[in-house]
Each structure stands twice: as C-alpha cells, then as structure tokens.
Amino acid sequence: MNEIKTDQSQNRIMIIASGNAGKRDEIEKICGDLDFSFKTLRDYWDPVPQIEETGETFLENAFIKAQWVFDRLGLPTLADDSGLQVDCLGGEPGVRSARYAGENATDEQNNRKLLKKCAECSGQRRSARFRCVIVCIFSPEKSIAVEGMCEGKIGYSPKGNGGFGYDPLFIPDGYDMSFAQLDSATKNTVSHRGKALKKLKEKLRNISV
Ligand code: IMP
C-alpha cells in the first residue's frame, strides 16, 4: 500500500486531475469538511499538462485522467468527466460534449450544432440527461467511482445567462427554466455534478486507505 501523504494540517492530500481552480472550489464546497486537502495540477505542473481523453465512456475518460496523474505523482487522485446525452441523437454529444462542433469549439457553436441536430425532434423525443462520473485512485489496488445524473430535456432556443456549456438549452425535470436561468445553488442541488459529489463525499468519509 502507498504511504499516506498529509499536509501541515494532517489532512490527506488528494490531487484533482485538472488545472481548474473552479473545480477545486466546487469540490471543497461539498467535501471540504472531510480530512482531505485538495490540490490541482497547477500545484505540481507549469504549464498544466493536457491529458488526452481517448475513452468512449465518461468512466473510461475519468479513469484515464486519474491514472495519468497517479502514475506520475503516486498520490491519491480524483478525476471527473461529464457531458450531455440526448436521446433523439442516440446519446450524442456524450463524451464529445466539449468538442461537439469541433476541437476548439465555443459553447455557442456547440449549442448551435445541438439545436440544429434536434430540429426534427419534438416533445418527449427531446429528452436528455447530464452525467458526471468521478473516479478516485488511492493505490494500484484501490479505486472508487461514483456517478450523478440529471434528467431533463433540450429547449427550442437558448435561455438564460448563467452557467456554461449547454446550460442555456438544458431544462431539468421539474423545472420550466434552463440550467442557465437557475441560480447556482439550485443548479447544484439537482445537477449531475452536485449529485456525484455528494455520493463521493459519503464514500470518502468511510474510506480506509
Ligand atoms: P467536463 O468533463 O466537466 O469538462 O465537461 C465536458 C463538457 O460537457 C463541457 O465542456 C460542457 O460542454 C458539458 N457539460 C458538462 N457539465 C455541464 C453542465 O453542468 N452544464 C453545461 N454543460 C456541461
């Protein structure tokens, strides 16, 4: 088993396989009272490495990212992967959510492409879900994975200015507003990521590494 590394506060170190400080804030908001100190790749690399997401599923991609970092740092590592699946498009954009309209596509370009592809679908056929998978690798023998899902449908035009990605087009079940129209606290309680993080917290609370 790997030696457990702690910081000055005796918290166990957990690397987040991302350079995004916003991601760490989001994780700390939910898991901050556990005895883990969350670090990002920015704390270890400059420039931050871009890990290629070559998987065909969210689980594969999360695992690829966590494994890449674990292989190099040998420290417990957390990685997430998320995206949107639209039923009338056979689950597209899925793992290609970030690059649906091309490698460096903007959110606006991705949303425009999604709306165009859904033009022939109406009513129930516009059902969709956001999924988020989080993987933690603690040692070569020990890893965990959790998943959060948020069911909803694709709207007919972008609505709202909040959030990011496909938020203006995604209407979660039980609401008649898009993710981009909901305040962030409400989005966090129903979102795929919020749900995955709550499951992660329960697992981390009980983990023995
Ligand atoms: P990531 O794996 O969290 O980086 O998400 C990949 C892509 O999925 C993002 O670039 C967005 O296009 C889309 N996505 C994931 N989560 C959300 C969300 O909560 N709202 C809107 N789009 C999202």
Coordinates of C-alpha atoms and ligand atoms in Angstrom, one line a residue:
M1 CA 0.0 0.0 0.0
N2 CA 1.2 3.6 -0.7
E3 CA 2.4 5.7 2.2
I4 CA -0.3 8.2 3.1
K5 CA 0.9 11.8 2.4
T6 CA -0.5 14.6 4.6
D7 CA -0.1 18.3 4.6
Q8 CA 0.7 20.6 7.6
S9 CA -2.9 20.3 8.8
Q10 CA -2.5 16.4 8.8
N11 CA -5.1 16.2 6.0
R12 CA -4.6 13.6 3.4
I13 CA -3.6 15.0 0.1
M14 CA -5.9 14.4 -2.9
I15 CA -4.9 15.6 -6.3
I16 CA -7.7 16.8 -8.7
A17 CA -6.7 15.8 -12.2
S18 CA -7.5 19.3 -13.5
G19 CA -5.8 22.7 -13.5
N20 CA -9.2 24.4 -12.9
A21 CA -9.3 26.2 -9.6
G22 CA -13.1 26.5 -10.0
K23 CA -13.3 22.7 -9.9
R24 CA -11.4 22.6 -6.7
D25 CA -13.7 25.2 -5.2
E26 CA -16.8 23.2 -6.2
I27 CA -15.3 20.0 -4.7
E28 CA -14.3 21.8 -1.5
K29 CA -17.8 23.3 -1.2
I30 CA -19.2 19.9 -0.7
C31 CA -16.3 17.8 0.5
G32 CA -14.3 20.5 2.4
D33 CA -15.1 19.2 5.9
L34 CA -13.5 15.8 5.2
D35 CA -9.9 15.4 6.2
F36 CA -8.6 15.8 2.7
S37 CA -6.5 18.6 1.2
F38 CA -7.5 19.0 -2.4
K39 CA -4.7 20.2 -4.8
T40 CA -4.9 20.8 -8.5
L41 CA -2.4 20.0 -11.3
R42 CA -1.4 23.7 -11.1
D43 CA 0.2 23.0 -7.7
Y44 CA 2.5 20.4 -9.4
W45 CA 3.0 21.5 -13.0
D46 CA 3.6 24.6 -15.0
P47 CA 2.3 24.6 -17.7
V48 CA -0.5 22.3 -16.6
P49 CA -0.4 19.1 -18.8
Q50 CA -3.4 18.4 -21.1
I51 CA -4.4 14.8 -20.6
E52 CA -5.9 13.3 -23.8
E53 CA -9.4 12.0 -23.3
T54 CA -9.4 8.9 -25.6
G55 CA -12.1 6.9 -23.8
E56 CA -15.5 6.0 -25.2
T57 CA -17.3 6.5 -21.9
F58 CA -17.3 9.0 -19.1
L59 CA -15.9 6.3 -16.8
E60 CA -13.1 5.5 -19.1
N61 CA -12.1 9.1 -19.5
A62 CA -12.3 9.8 -15.8
F63 CA -10.1 6.8 -15.2
I64 CA -7.6 7.7 -17.9
K65 CA -7.1 11.2 -16.3
A66 CA -6.8 9.9 -12.8
Q67 CA -4.4 7.1 -13.8
W68 CA -2.2 9.5 -15.8
V69 CA -1.7 11.7 -12.7
F70 CA -1.4 8.8 -10.2
D71 CA 1.3 7.2 -12.4
R72 CA 3.4 10.4 -12.2
L73 CA 2.8 11.6 -8.6
G74 CA 1.9 8.4 -6.8
L75 CA -0.7 10.4 -4.7
P76 CA -4.4 9.8 -4.3
T77 CA -6.0 11.3 -7.4
L78 CA -9.6 12.3 -8.3
A79 CA -10.8 12.9 -11.9
D80 CA -14.2 13.6 -13.3
D81 CA -15.7 13.5 -16.7
S82 CA -19.2 14.7 -17.6
G83 CA -21.3 15.6 -20.6
L84 CA -24.8 15.6 -22.1
Q85 CA -26.6 12.7 -23.8
V86 CA -29.6 13.5 -26.0
D87 CA -31.9 10.6 -26.7
C88 CA -33.1 11.5 -30.2
L89 CA -29.4 11.8 -31.2
G90 CA -28.5 8.3 -30.0
G91 CA -26.7 9.7 -26.9
E92 CA -24.7 12.5 -28.7
P93 CA -22.8 14.6 -27.9
G94 CA -21.8 12.3 -24.9
V95 CA -18.0 12.2 -24.3
R96 CA -17.6 14.7 -27.2
S97 CA -19.7 17.3 -25.4
A98 CA -16.8 19.8 -25.1
R99 CA -15.8 19.4 -28.8
Y100 CA -19.1 18.7 -30.5
A101 CA -18.8 21.4 -33.1
G102 CA -15.0 20.9 -33.5
E103 CA -11.8 20.6 -31.5
N104 CA -11.8 24.2 -30.2
A105 CA -15.5 24.9 -30.4
T106 CA -17.1 27.6 -28.2
D107 CA -20.1 26.8 -26.1
E108 CA -22.2 28.9 -28.5
Q109 CA -21.0 26.8 -31.5
N110 CA -21.8 23.6 -29.6
N111 CA -25.2 24.8 -28.7
R112 CA -26.0 25.9 -32.2
K113 CA -25.0 22.5 -33.6
L114 CA -27.1 20.7 -30.9
L115 CA -30.2 22.8 -31.7
K116 CA -29.8 22.1 -35.5
K117 CA -29.4 18.4 -34.9
C118 CA -32.5 18.4 -32.7
A119 CA -34.6 20.4 -35.1
E120 CA -36.6 17.3 -36.3
C121 CA -37.3 16.1 -32.7
S122 CA -40.2 17.4 -30.7
G123 CA -41.9 16.7 -27.3
Q124 CA -40.7 13.6 -25.4
R125 CA -38.0 12.9 -28.1
R126 CA -36.0 15.9 -26.8
S127 CA -35.3 14.0 -23.5
A128 CA -31.7 14.2 -22.4
R129 CA -29.5 13.9 -19.4
F130 CA -26.3 15.2 -18.0
R131 CA -24.0 12.6 -16.5
C132 CA -20.9 13.0 -14.3
V133 CA -18.5 10.3 -13.3
I134 CA -15.9 10.8 -10.6
V135 CA -13.0 8.3 -10.1
C136 CA -10.6 8.3 -7.2
I137 CA -7.4 6.2 -7.3
F138 CA -5.8 5.7 -3.9
S139 CA -3.3 2.9 -4.8
P140 CA -2.8 0.5 -7.6
E141 CA -5.2 -1.9 -5.8
K142 CA -7.8 0.6 -4.6
S143 CA -10.0 2.9 -6.6
I144 CA -13.7 4.0 -6.4
A145 CA -16.1 5.5 -8.9
V146 CA -19.4 7.4 -8.4
E147 CA -21.9 8.7 -10.9
G148 CA -24.5 11.5 -10.8
M149 CA -27.2 12.1 -13.3
C150 CA -29.7 14.8 -14.1
E151 CA -32.7 14.1 -16.4
G152 CA -34.3 16.8 -18.4
K153 CA -35.0 17.9 -22.0
I154 CA -33.5 20.2 -24.7
G155 CA -35.2 23.5 -25.1
Y156 CA -36.1 25.1 -28.5
S157 CA -33.9 28.1 -28.0
P158 CA -31.1 29.2 -25.6
K159 CA -32.5 30.7 -22.4
G160 CA -30.6 32.5 -19.5
N161 CA -27.2 33.9 -19.0
G162 CA -25.8 31.8 -16.1
G163 CA -23.7 28.7 -16.1
F164 CA -21.6 27.4 -19.0
G165 CA -21.7 24.8 -21.8
Y166 CA -25.2 23.5 -22.7
D167 CA -26.8 25.2 -19.7
P168 CA -29.0 27.6 -21.8
L169 CA -30.5 24.6 -23.7
F170 CA -31.0 22.1 -20.8
I171 CA -34.3 22.2 -18.9
P172 CA -34.0 19.8 -15.8
D173 CA -37.1 17.7 -15.0
G174 CA -39.4 19.5 -12.5
Y175 CA -38.5 23.0 -13.8
D176 CA -39.6 25.1 -16.7
M177 CA -36.3 27.1 -16.7
S178 CA -33.0 26.2 -18.2
F179 CA -29.9 25.4 -16.1
A180 CA -28.7 28.9 -17.2
Q181 CA -31.8 30.5 -15.7
L182 CA -31.5 28.8 -12.3
D183 CA -29.3 30.2 -9.5
S184 CA -26.2 28.2 -8.9
A185 CA -27.3 26.9 -5.5
T186 CA -30.5 25.4 -7.1
K187 CA -28.5 24.0 -10.0
N188 CA -26.0 22.4 -7.6
T189 CA -28.8 20.5 -5.8
V190 CA -30.2 18.9 -8.9
S191 CA -27.1 18.8 -11.2
H192 CA -25.3 15.6 -12.2
R193 CA -22.1 17.0 -10.7
G194 CA -23.7 18.0 -7.4
K195 CA -25.2 14.6 -7.0
A196 CA -21.9 12.8 -7.9
L197 CA -20.0 14.9 -5.4
K198 CA -22.5 14.1 -2.6
K199 CA -22.0 10.4 -3.4
L200 CA -18.3 10.9 -3.4
K201 CA -18.4 12.6 0.0
E202 CA -20.2 9.6 1.5
K203 CA -17.6 7.2 0.0
L204 CA -14.6 9.3 1.1
R205 CA -16.0 9.7 4.6
N206 CA -15.9 5.9 5.0
I207 CA -12.7 5.1 3.0
S208 CA -9.8 3.5 4.7
V209 CA -6.6 4.0 2.7
Ligands
IMP1 P1 -16.2 18.2 -18.2 O1 -15.9 16.8 -18.4 O2 -16.8 18.6 -16.8 O3 -15.1 19.1 -18.6 O4 -17.4 18.6 -19.2 C1 -17.3 18.3 -20.6 C2 -18.3 19.2 -21.4 O5 -19.7 18.7 -21.0 C3 -18.3 20.7 -21.0 O6 -17.4 21.3 -21.8 C4 -19.7 21.1 -21.4 O7 -19.9 21.3 -22.8 C5 -20.5 19.8 -21.0 N1 -21.0 20.0 -19.6 C6 -20.7 19.2 -18.5 N2 -21.3 19.6 -17.4 C7 -22.1 20.6 -17.8 C8 -23.0 21.5 -17.1 O8 -23.3 21.4 -15.9 N3 -23.7 22.4 -17.8 C9 -23.5 22.6 -19.1 N4 -22.6 21.8 -19.8 C10 -21.9 20.9 -19.2

